GROMACS .gro file of C-alpha atoms in nm:
model
  202
    1MET     CA    1   7.181  11.359  11.599
    2THR     CA    2   7.443  11.323  11.353
    3ALA     CA    3   7.366  10.946  11.199
    4PHE     CA    4   7.110  10.956  10.890
    5SER     CA    5   6.915  10.644  10.823
    6GLY     CA    6   6.565  10.523  10.742
    7GLY     CA    7   6.278  10.769  10.550
    8ILE     CA    8   6.484  10.956  10.337
    9VAL     CA    9   6.277  11.156  10.096
   10GLN     CA   10   6.489  11.296   9.815
   11ALA     CA   11   6.366  11.625   9.704
   12GLU     CA   12   6.497  11.636   9.345
   13THR     CA   13   6.725  11.373   9.164
   14LYS     CA   14   6.699  11.510   8.761
   15SER     CA   15   6.981  11.672   8.654
   16ASP     CA   16   6.997  12.071   8.662
   17THR     CA   17   7.105  12.208   8.338
   18LYS     CA   18   7.170  12.553   8.497
   19ILE     CA   19   7.361  12.434   8.785
   20LEU     CA   20   7.592  12.238   8.520
   21ASN     CA   21   7.648  12.493   8.329
   22ASP     CA   22   7.704  12.762   8.530
   23ALA     CA   23   7.937  12.537   8.744
   24GLU     CA   24   8.143  12.467   8.426
   25GLU     CA   25   8.175  12.836   8.360
   26TRP     CA   26   8.275  12.901   8.731
   27PHE     CA   27   8.601  12.689   8.703
   28LYS     CA   28   8.711  12.914   8.426
   29GLY     CA   29   8.836  13.140   8.732
   30VAL     CA   30   9.080  12.904   8.842
   31LYS     CA   31   9.425  13.089   8.739
   32GLY     CA   32   9.776  13.123   8.892
   33THR     CA   33  10.086  12.874   8.905
   34HIS     CA   34   9.986  12.745   9.242
   35ARG     CA   35   9.632  12.584   9.258
   36ILE     CA   36   9.480  12.320   9.562
   37VAL     CA   37   9.167  12.189   9.606
   38TYR     CA   38   9.056  12.106   9.948
   39ASP     CA   39   8.814  11.803   9.974
   40GLY     CA   40   8.581  11.956  10.269
   41SER     CA   41   8.361  11.612  10.331
   42THR     CA   42   8.314  11.673  10.679
   43PRO     CA   43   8.278  11.960  10.904
   44HIS     CA   44   8.642  11.877  11.103
   45ASP     CA   45   8.664  12.190  11.348
   46GLY     CA   46   8.667  12.415  11.043
   47PHE     CA   47   8.944  12.305  10.859
   48PRO     CA   48   8.824  12.302  10.520
   49ILE     CA   49   8.809  12.689  10.544
   50ILE     CA   50   9.103  12.700  10.772
   51TRP     CA   51   9.362  12.506  10.523
   52ASN     CA   52   9.255  12.750  10.285
   53TRP     CA   53   9.372  13.025  10.467
   54ALA     CA   54   9.650  12.860  10.537
   55PHE     CA   55   9.762  12.810  10.164
   56TYR     CA   56   9.706  13.188  10.116
   57LEU     CA   57   9.917  13.303  10.446
   58THR     CA   58  10.230  13.062  10.356
   59ASN     CA   59  10.265  13.147   9.964
   60ASN     CA   60  10.250  13.516  10.103
   61GLN     CA   61  10.535  13.410  10.296
   62THR     CA   62  10.746  13.258  10.003
   63ASP     CA   63  10.677  13.548   9.816
   64VAL     CA   64  10.352  13.416   9.598
   65PRO     CA   65  10.100  13.711   9.564
   66ASP     CA   66   9.737  13.632   9.605
   67SER     CA   67   9.698  13.718   9.199
   68ASP     CA   68   9.890  13.411   9.141
   69MET     CA   69   9.722  13.142   9.346
   70THR     CA   70   9.400  12.939   9.356
   71ALA     CA   71   9.286  12.760   9.698
   72MET     CA   72   8.942  12.608   9.639
   73THR     CA   73   8.723  12.408   9.901
   74VAL     CA   74   8.493  12.188   9.773
   75LEU     CA   75   8.182  12.169  10.085
   76ARG     CA   76   8.044  11.843  10.029
   77HIS     CA   77   7.850  11.543  10.231
   78SER     CA   78   7.818  11.679  10.600
   79ALA     CA   79   8.050  12.017  10.569
   80ILE     CA   80   7.775  12.174  10.315
   81PRO     CA   81   7.597  12.374  10.569
   82PHE     CA   82   7.940  12.595  10.590
   83ALA     CA   83   7.805  12.736  10.288
   84MET     CA   84   7.468  12.856  10.398
   85ASN     CA   85   7.391  13.141  10.607
   86SER     CA   86   7.266  13.144  10.975
   87SER     CA   87   6.867  13.143  10.909
   88VAL     CA   88   6.862  12.786  10.769
   89TRP     CA   89   7.127  12.672  11.081
   90LYS     CA   90   6.894  12.798  11.338
   91LYS     CA   91   6.555  12.681  11.133
   92TYR     CA   92   6.684  12.349  11.090
   93LYS     CA   93   6.962  12.299  11.397
   94LEU     CA   94   7.233  12.247  11.157
   95GLY     CA   95   7.465  12.256  11.449
   96THR     CA   96   7.265  11.950  11.588
   97VAL     CA   97   7.169  11.779  11.281
   98TYR     CA   98   7.538  11.784  11.195
   99GLY     CA   99   7.740  11.746  11.462
  100ILE     CA  100   7.874  12.106  11.479
  101ASN     CA  101   7.904  12.297  11.843
  102ASP     CA  102   7.931  12.704  11.838
  103PRO     CA  103   8.314  12.744  11.889
  104LYS     CA  104   8.217  13.024  12.189
  105THR     CA  105   7.944  12.811  12.339
  106GLN     CA  106   8.077  12.455  12.284
  107GLN     CA  107   7.666  12.387  12.226
  108PRO     CA  108   7.557  12.286  11.896
  109SER     CA  109   7.552  12.554  11.672
  110GLU     CA  110   7.240  12.781  11.533
  111ARG     CA  111   7.487  13.017  11.280
  112ASN     CA  112   7.744  12.962  11.040
  113PRO     CA  113   8.058  13.035  11.233
  114PHE     CA  114   8.297  13.031  10.971
  115TYR     CA  115   8.157  13.237  10.677
  116ALA     CA  116   8.198  13.583  10.830
  117PRO     CA  117   8.387  13.480  11.168
  118THR     CA  118   8.384  13.701  11.456
  119GLU     CA  119   8.645  13.686  11.761
  120GLY     CA  120   8.655  13.372  11.926
  121ASP     CA  121   8.546  13.169  11.631
  122PHE     CA  122   8.896  13.071  11.499
  123PRO     CA  123   9.138  12.934  11.734
  124ILE     CA  124   9.397  13.233  11.608
  125PRO     CA  125   9.245  13.544  11.544
  126ALA     CA  126   9.424  13.632  11.230
  127ILE     CA  127   9.251  13.308  11.051
  128GLN     CA  128   8.989  13.452  10.789
  129GLY     CA  129   8.641  13.296  10.674
  130ILE     CA  130   8.482  13.242  10.373
  131LYS     CA  131   8.386  13.571  10.271
  132ASP     CA  132   8.719  13.752  10.307
  133LEU     CA  133   8.927  13.440  10.151
  134GLN     CA  134   8.698  13.499   9.857
  135ALA     CA  135   8.765  13.867   9.825
  136ARG     CA  136   9.138  13.734   9.791
  137GLY     CA  137   9.064  13.532   9.512
  138ALA     CA  138   8.966  13.199   9.675
  139MET     CA  139   8.700  12.969   9.548
  140PHE     CA  140   8.418  12.797   9.710
  141CYS     CA  141   8.127  12.576   9.619
  142VAL     CA  142   7.876  12.364   9.767
  143CYS     CA  143   7.727  11.972   9.670
  144ASP     CA  144   7.395  11.987   9.533
  145LEU     CA  145   7.342  11.631   9.553
  146ALA     CA  146   7.433  11.635   9.954
  147MET     CA  147   7.148  11.950   9.944
  148ASN     CA  148   6.931  11.726   9.800
  149PHE     CA  149   7.003  11.404  10.004
  150TYR     CA  150   6.994  11.614  10.373
  151SER     CA  151   6.672  11.815  10.300
  152GLY     CA  152   6.516  11.506  10.209
  153VAL     CA  153   6.608  11.320  10.569
  154ILE     CA  154   6.598  11.635  10.782
  155ALA     CA  155   6.201  11.704  10.629
  156GLY     CA  156   6.152  11.339  10.696
  157GLN     CA  157   6.253  11.366  11.078
  158MET     CA  158   6.093  11.735  11.129
  159GLY     CA  159   5.790  11.635  10.909
  160LEU     CA  160   5.823  11.849  10.637
  161GLU     CA  161   5.830  11.893  10.245
  162ALA     CA  162   6.159  11.800  10.113
  163ALA     CA  163   6.160  12.019   9.822
  164ASP     CA  164   6.090  12.346  10.099
  165VAL     CA  165   6.388  12.248  10.266
  166TYR     CA  166   6.576  12.204   9.958
  167ALA     CA  167   6.438  12.538   9.834
  168ASP     CA  168   6.554  12.712  10.162
  169PHE     CA  169   6.881  12.546  10.121
  170LYS     CA  170   6.954  12.671   9.809
  171ALA     CA  171   6.830  13.030   9.875
  172ALA     CA  172   7.043  12.999  10.203
  173VAL     CA  173   7.349  12.955  10.001
  174GLU     CA  174   7.646  13.233  10.083
  175PRO     CA  175   7.694  13.532   9.752
  176GLY     CA  176   8.003  13.375   9.543
  177ILE     CA  177   7.965  13.011   9.651
  178GLN     CA  178   7.935  12.847   9.372
  179ILE     CA  179   7.632  12.527   9.361
  180VAL     CA  180   7.797  12.234   9.153
  181PRO     CA  181   7.628  11.888   9.011
  182SER     CA  182   7.822  11.705   9.311
  183GLY     CA  183   8.120  11.772   9.504
  184VAL     CA  184   8.274  11.488   9.408
  185TRP     CA  185   8.255  11.641   9.030
  186ALA     CA  186   8.406  11.944   9.136
  187LEU     CA  187   8.686  11.753   9.278
  188GLN     CA  188   8.748  11.590   8.939
  189ARG     CA  189   8.700  11.933   8.751
  190ALA     CA  190   8.932  12.117   8.999
  191GLN     CA  191   9.225  11.842   8.939
  192LYS     CA  192   9.109  11.881   8.561
  193HIS     CA  193   9.205  12.263   8.590
  194GLY     CA  194   9.570  12.209   8.754
  195CYS     CA  195   9.444  12.218   9.157
  196ALA     CA  196   9.605  11.928   9.405
  197TYR     CA  197   9.403  11.768   9.566
  198VAL     CA  198   9.422  11.758   9.959
  199PHE     CA  199   9.118  11.555  10.186
  200ALA     CA  200   9.054  11.799  10.425
  201GLY     CA  201   8.777  11.597  10.613
  202GLY     CA  202   8.809  11.466  10.962
   0.00000   0.00000   0.00000
């Protein structure tokens, strides 16, 4: 199922001051002459991550070192599973919910194939996943508003408590990926910090 309608219960709607403060501080990590932010609003076969890697590759090819650039990907809306570890992909059938197939089996994925990809996960072996890109200085963040919304949707579909699903989502966010109040909030902050905007959804 990829459509969401009816029976939506939000796990949490009030502002989280700590998330806001941590996110504002995180944006101070944007560096370099060359800065870009990818709007990852949909899974789009992993392109919100692939284009991040392509920015590093092609800047290196034009003699720009990693230290003089920042590529950021904002994972929001239906691309939020890319920020989470495989435990919640399997537990909540995120591949089915978000229409993301495993690159190797072409069946709904029960793992995150784009955080630390293995052979066959990307169409070109040289493409790096989120973990390796973070080591180069790339920045990834995930929308808290979307985690709230979709945890309520999934809880309603599975007969669970929305707050429990939301807590699982937050706990499953991979190391170094910043939770931000919303994806659109992060896109504005990225541009305020000098990042050029590129839409990376489908």
